[in-house]
CSV table of C-alpha atoms and ligand atoms in Angstrom, one decimal:
chain,number,residue,atom,x,y,z
A,1,MET,CA,0.0,0.0,0.0
A,2,LEU,CA,1.0,3.6,-0.6
A,3,VAL,CA,-0.5,6.8,0.8
A,4,VAL,CA,0.6,10.1,-0.8
A,5,GLY,CA,-0.4,13.5,0.5
A,6,ASN,CA,-0.6,16.3,-2.0
A,7,TRP,CA,-0.5,19.6,-0.2
A,8,LYS,CA,-1.2,21.6,-3.3
A,9,MET,CA,-0.6,25.3,-2.8
A,10,ASN,CA,-1.1,25.3,0.9
A,11,GLY,CA,1.2,26.0,3.9
A,12,THR,CA,3.9,28.3,5.1
A,13,ALA,CA,7.1,27.4,6.8
A,14,ALA,CA,5.4,27.8,10.2
A,15,VAL,CA,2.3,25.8,9.2
A,16,ASN,CA,4.3,23.0,7.7
A,17,ASN,CA,6.5,22.8,10.7
A,18,GLN,CA,3.5,22.5,13.0
A,19,LEU,CA,1.8,19.9,10.7
A,20,LEU,CA,4.9,17.7,10.4
A,21,GLN,CA,5.7,17.9,14.1
A,22,ALA,CA,2.1,16.8,14.8
A,23,ILE,CA,2.4,13.9,12.3
A,24,LEU,CA,5.8,12.8,13.6
A,25,ALA,CA,4.7,13.0,17.3
A,26,ASP,CA,1.8,10.5,16.8
A,27,TRP,CA,3.4,8.4,14.1
A,28,SER,CA,3.5,4.6,14.6
A,29,PRO,CA,5.7,2.5,12.4
A,30,LEU,CA,4.0,1.0,9.4
A,31,ARG,CA,5.1,-2.4,8.1
A,32,CYS,CA,3.1,-2.6,4.9
A,33,VAL,CA,2.5,1.0,3.8
A,34,ASP,CA,4.8,3.5,2.1
A,35,VAL,CA,4.0,7.1,2.7
A,36,ALA,CA,5.0,10.3,0.9
A,37,ILE,CA,4.2,14.0,1.1
A,38,CYS,CA,4.3,16.4,-1.8
A,39,PRO,CA,4.6,20.0,-0.6
A,40,PRO,CA,4.9,23.1,-2.8
A,41,PHE,CA,8.3,23.3,-4.5
A,42,VAL,CA,9.6,26.0,-2.3
A,43,TYR,CA,9.1,24.0,0.9
A,44,LEU,CA,10.8,20.8,-0.4
A,45,PRO,CA,14.1,21.5,1.5
A,46,GLN,CA,12.2,22.2,4.7
A,47,VAL,CA,10.0,19.0,4.4
A,48,VAL,CA,13.0,16.8,3.3
A,49,GLU,CA,15.0,18.0,6.3
A,50,MET,CA,12.1,17.5,8.8
A,51,LEU,CA,11.4,14.0,7.4
A,52,SER,CA,15.0,12.9,6.9
A,53,GLU,CA,15.2,10.6,9.9
A,54,GLY,CA,11.8,9.0,9.3
A,55,PRO,CA,10.0,6.7,7.0
A,56,ILE,CA,8.0,9.3,5.1
A,57,ASN,CA,9.2,10.1,1.6
A,58,VAL,CA,8.9,13.3,-0.3
A,59,GLY,CA,7.6,14.1,-3.8
A,60,GLY,CA,7.1,17.0,-6.2
A,61,GLN,CA,3.7,18.0,-7.4
A,62,SER,CA,4.8,18.4,-11.0
A,63,LEU,CA,7.9,18.9,-13.1
A,64,ASN,CA,8.8,20.5,-16.4
A,65,PRO,CA,10.0,17.7,-18.8
A,66,ARG,CA,12.9,19.8,-20.2
A,67,VAL,CA,16.4,19.5,-18.8
A,68,ASN,CA,17.0,23.2,-18.2
A,69,GLY,CA,16.8,26.5,-20.0
A,70,ALA,CA,14.4,29.4,-20.5
A,71,PHE,CA,11.3,28.0,-18.7
A,72,THR,CA,10.5,30.7,-16.2
A,73,GLY,CA,8.9,29.5,-13.0
A,74,GLU,CA,9.5,25.8,-13.8
A,75,VAL,CA,11.3,23.0,-12.0
A,76,SER,CA,13.0,20.0,-13.6
A,77,GLY,CA,13.2,16.4,-12.6
A,78,GLU,CA,16.9,16.8,-11.8
A,79,MET,CA,16.1,19.6,-9.4
A,80,LEU,CA,13.5,17.5,-7.7
A,81,LEU,CA,15.9,14.6,-7.3
A,82,ASP,CA,18.5,17.1,-6.0
A,83,CYS,CA,16.1,18.3,-3.4
A,84,GLY,CA,15.5,14.7,-2.1
A,85,CYS,CA,12.3,13.7,-3.9
A,86,ARG,CA,11.5,10.1,-4.6
A,87,TYR,CA,8.2,10.7,-6.3
A,88,VAL,CA,6.6,13.2,-8.6
A,89,ILE,CA,2.9,13.7,-9.4
A,90,VAL,CA,2.2,14.0,-13.2
A,91,GLY,CA,-1.1,14.8,-14.9
A,92,HIS,CA,-3.0,15.9,-11.8
A,93,ASN,CA,-6.4,17.1,-13.1
A,94,GLU,CA,-5.9,20.6,-11.7
A,95,ARG,CA,-2.8,21.0,-13.8
A,96,ARG,CA,-4.4,19.4,-16.9
A,97,ARG,CA,-7.2,21.9,-16.6
A,98,MET,CA,-5.6,25.1,-15.2
A,99,GLN,CA,-2.2,24.8,-16.9
A,100,ALA,CA,-3.6,23.2,-20.0
A,101,GLU,CA,-1.3,20.2,-19.7
A,102,THR,CA,-2.2,17.7,-22.5
A,103,ASP,CA,-1.9,13.9,-22.5
A,104,LEU,CA,1.2,14.3,-24.6
A,105,TYR,CA,2.8,16.7,-22.2
A,106,VAL,CA,2.0,14.4,-19.3
A,107,ALA,CA,3.7,11.6,-21.2
A,108,GLU,CA,6.8,13.8,-21.6
A,109,GLN,CA,6.7,14.5,-17.8
A,110,PHE,CA,6.4,10.8,-17.1
A,111,LEU,CA,9.5,10.1,-19.2
A,112,ALA,CA,11.4,12.9,-17.7
A,113,ALA,CA,10.6,11.8,-14.2
A,114,GLN,CA,11.9,8.3,-14.8
A,115,LYS,CA,14.9,9.5,-16.7
A,116,ASN,CA,15.8,11.5,-13.5
A,117,GLY,CA,15.3,8.5,-11.2
A,118,LEU,CA,12.0,9.7,-9.8
A,119,ILE,CA,8.9,7.5,-9.5
A,120,PRO,CA,6.0,9.2,-11.5
A,121,ILE,CA,2.6,9.1,-9.9
A,122,LEU,CA,0.4,9.3,-13.1
A,123,CYS,CA,-3.0,10.8,-12.4
A,124,VAL,CA,-5.9,9.9,-14.6
A,125,GLY,CA,-9.6,10.7,-14.2
A,126,GLU,CA,-12.8,11.3,-16.0
A,127,SER,CA,-15.1,14.3,-15.8
A,128,GLU,CA,-18.6,14.1,-14.4
A,129,GLN,CA,-19.9,14.6,-17.9
A,130,ALA,CA,-17.9,11.7,-19.2
A,131,ARG,CA,-19.1,9.4,-16.4
A,132,GLU,CA,-22.7,10.4,-17.0
A,133,ALA,CA,-22.4,9.8,-20.7
A,134,GLY,CA,-21.0,6.3,-20.0
A,135,GLN,CA,-17.6,7.3,-21.3
A,136,ALA,CA,-15.5,7.0,-18.2
A,137,PHE,CA,-13.6,3.9,-19.3
A,138,ASP,CA,-12.9,5.4,-22.7
A,139,ALA,CA,-11.5,8.6,-21.1
A,140,ILE,CA,-9.2,6.7,-18.8
A,141,ALA,CA,-8.1,4.3,-21.5
A,142,LYS,CA,-7.2,7.3,-23.7
A,143,GLN,CA,-5.2,9.1,-21.0
A,144,LEU,CA,-3.3,5.9,-20.2
A,145,LYS,CA,-2.6,5.0,-23.8
A,146,VAL,CA,-0.8,8.2,-24.6
A,147,VAL,CA,1.7,7.5,-21.8
A,148,ILE,CA,1.9,3.8,-22.5
A,149,ASP,CA,2.7,4.5,-26.2
A,150,ALA,CA,5.4,7.0,-25.2
A,151,ALA,CA,7.0,5.1,-22.4
A,152,GLY,CA,6.2,1.4,-23.0
A,153,LEU,CA,4.4,-1.0,-20.7
A,154,GLU,CA,7.7,-2.0,-19.0
A,155,ALA,CA,8.1,1.6,-17.7
A,156,PHE,CA,5.1,1.0,-15.4
A,157,SER,CA,7.1,-1.4,-13.3
A,158,HIS,CA,8.7,1.8,-11.8
A,159,ALA,CA,5.6,4.0,-11.7
A,160,VAL,CA,2.4,4.5,-9.8
A,161,VAL,CA,-1.1,5.2,-11.3
A,162,ALA,CA,-3.6,7.3,-9.4
A,163,TYR,CA,-7.3,7.0,-10.4
A,164,GLU,CA,-8.7,10.4,-9.5
A,165,PRO,CA,-12.2,11.0,-10.9
A,166,ILE,CA,-12.4,14.8,-11.5
A,167,TRP,CA,-15.9,14.9,-9.9
A,168,ALA,CA,-14.5,13.5,-6.7
A,169,VAL,CA,-11.3,15.6,-6.2
A,170,GLY,CA,-11.8,18.3,-3.6
A,171,THR,CA,-15.6,18.0,-3.9
A,172,GLY,CA,-16.3,15.9,-0.8
A,173,LYS,CA,-18.0,13.5,-3.2
A,174,THR,CA,-16.1,10.2,-3.0
A,175,ALA,CA,-16.4,7.4,-5.6
A,176,THR,CA,-18.0,4.4,-4.0
A,177,PRO,CA,-15.7,1.5,-3.3
A,178,ASP,CA,-17.5,-0.4,-6.1
A,179,GLN,CA,-17.1,2.5,-8.6
A,180,ALA,CA,-13.4,2.8,-7.7
A,181,GLN,CA,-12.8,-1.0,-7.7
A,182,GLU,CA,-14.4,-1.3,-11.1
A,183,MET,CA,-12.2,1.4,-12.6
A,184,HIS,CA,-9.0,0.1,-10.9
A,185,THR,CA,-9.7,-3.4,-12.3
A,186,PHE,CA,-10.1,-1.8,-15.7
A,187,ILE,CA,-6.8,0.2,-15.3
A,188,ARG,CA,-5.0,-2.9,-14.2
A,189,GLY,CA,-6.3,-4.7,-17.3
A,190,GLN,CA,-4.6,-2.1,-19.6
A,191,PHE,CA,-1.2,-3.3,-18.5
A,192,GLY,CA,-1.3,-7.0,-19.4
A,193,ALA,CA,0.8,-9.2,-17.2
A,194,LEU,CA,2.5,-6.2,-15.6
A,195,GLY,CA,-0.9,-5.0,-14.3
A,196,LYS,CA,-0.7,-7.6,-11.5
A,197,ASN,CA,2.0,-5.7,-9.7
A,198,LEU,CA,1.1,-2.1,-10.6
A,199,VAL,CA,0.3,0.1,-7.7
A,200,ILE,CA,-3.0,1.9,-8.3
A,201,LEU,CA,-4.0,4.6,-5.9
A,202,TYR,CA,-7.5,6.0,-5.5
A,203,GLY,CA,-7.8,9.8,-5.1
A,204,GLY,CA,-10.9,11.9,-4.6
A,205,SER,CA,-12.2,13.1,-1.2
A,206,VAL,CA,-10.6,10.2,0.7
A,207,LYS,CA,-11.3,10.7,4.4
A,208,ALA,CA,-10.5,8.9,7.6
A,209,SER,CA,-14.2,7.7,7.6
A,210,ASN,CA,-14.1,6.1,4.1
A,211,ALA,CA,-10.5,5.0,3.8
A,212,VAL,CA,-11.0,1.4,5.1
A,213,SER,CA,-13.9,0.6,2.8
A,214,LEU,CA,-11.8,1.9,-0.2
A,215,PHE,CA,-8.6,0.1,0.8
A,216,ALA,CA,-10.6,-3.1,1.4
A,217,GLU,CA,-11.1,-3.4,-2.4
A,218,SER,CA,-8.7,-5.8,-3.9
A,219,ASP,CA,-7.5,-3.5,-6.7
A,220,ILE,CA,-7.1,-0.4,-4.6
A,221,ASP,CA,-3.5,-0.1,-3.4
A,222,GLY,CA,-3.6,3.1,-1.4
A,223,ALA,CA,-4.6,6.7,-1.8
A,224,LEU,CA,-3.6,10.1,-3.1
A,225,LEU,CA,-4.9,12.6,-0.6
A,226,GLY,CA,-5.5,16.3,-1.0
A,227,GLY,CA,-7.5,17.9,1.8
A,228,ALA,CA,-7.0,15.0,4.3
A,229,SER,CA,-3.2,15.4,4.0
A,230,LEU,CA,-3.3,18.8,5.6
A,231,ASN,CA,-4.7,17.5,8.9
A,232,ALA,CA,-2.3,15.4,11.0
A,233,GLU,CA,-5.0,13.4,12.7
A,234,ASP,CA,-6.7,12.5,9.4
A,235,PHE,CA,-3.5,11.8,7.6
A,236,ILE,CA,-2.3,9.5,10.3
A,237,ALA,CA,-5.7,7.8,10.5
A,238,ILE,CA,-5.7,7.1,6.8
A,239,CYS,CA,-2.1,5.7,6.8
A,240,GLN,CA,-3.1,3.5,9.7
A,241,SER,CA,-6.2,2.4,7.9
A,242,ALA,CA,-4.0,1.3,5.0
A,243,GLU,CA,-1.8,-0.6,7.4
A,244,GLN,CA,-4.8,-2.2,9.0
A,245,VAL,CA,-6.2,-3.5,5.7
A,246,ALA,CA,-2.8,-4.5,4.4
A,247,THR,CA,-1.9,-6.5,7.5
A,248,GLY,CA,-5.4,-7.6,8.4
A,249,VAL,CA,-4.8,-6.4,12.0
A,250,THR,CA,-7.2,-3.9,13.6
A,251,GLN,CA,-5.4,-1.3,15.6
B,301,PEP,C1,-6.0,15.4,-5.0
B,301,PEP,O1,-5.8,16.6,-5.0
B,301,PEP,O2,-5.3,14.7,-5.6
B,301,PEP,C2,-7.1,15.0,-4.1
B,301,PEP,C3,-7.4,13.7,-4.2
B,301,PEP,O3,-7.8,15.9,-3.4
B,301,PEP,P1,-8.9,15.6,-2.3
B,301,PEP,O4,-8.4,14.4,-1.4
B,301,PEP,O5,-9.0,16.9,-1.5
B,301,PEP,O6,-10.2,15.3,-3.0
């Protein structure tokens, strides 16, 4: 299992300090769950430093696929690795929509992440409109295909996929475990034999109250969290839910 917290554009040095202190103070070791936090770029050094002694990894929220050059405001994969990142999110729906990132650009980011030794967390998700029109599976297949065509299936043995239905991200409207499981099974099916070991996260209004029922689904391997990663108690509870489901031990 893997639980990743995406802080988005939240926090200040003081707020991050307080949040991480609170998480570390109540942290219990997890045997079967990897955990990562993706802060805004400017706070990567602070977060890496504060988490350096512990089991929580750090990731970037995006990257520019170019190596370097005249790309004002951008950050490369090499820079993220340099800062101590292990993961990087690519294709988050907020960036696809607000920064007009296309499937092809996301594929370039995926390739650049791996080239720089980072594990890409590839987000895919359908709009509410697509779901209502019965086109959710087509939408996901298309987003995946562009990256698979560019990187090859084998590349996914060092990558994570996050299924994040757009209508569920930041809306408080979580996909039901059945809806998520159905899509995760479909996603796994796109990867042939490799699909068996692919880590597929669910993201979209995961909370402490619904995490266990989602994690209990056989094709859900963890969560990508937005809002819940900004609250120490919720973040810890969700990580512990993952551990509980993975180990079969109620805490
Ligand atoms: C996200 O931003 O990836 C996300 C899943 O957000 P939230 O948990 O707030 O819906």
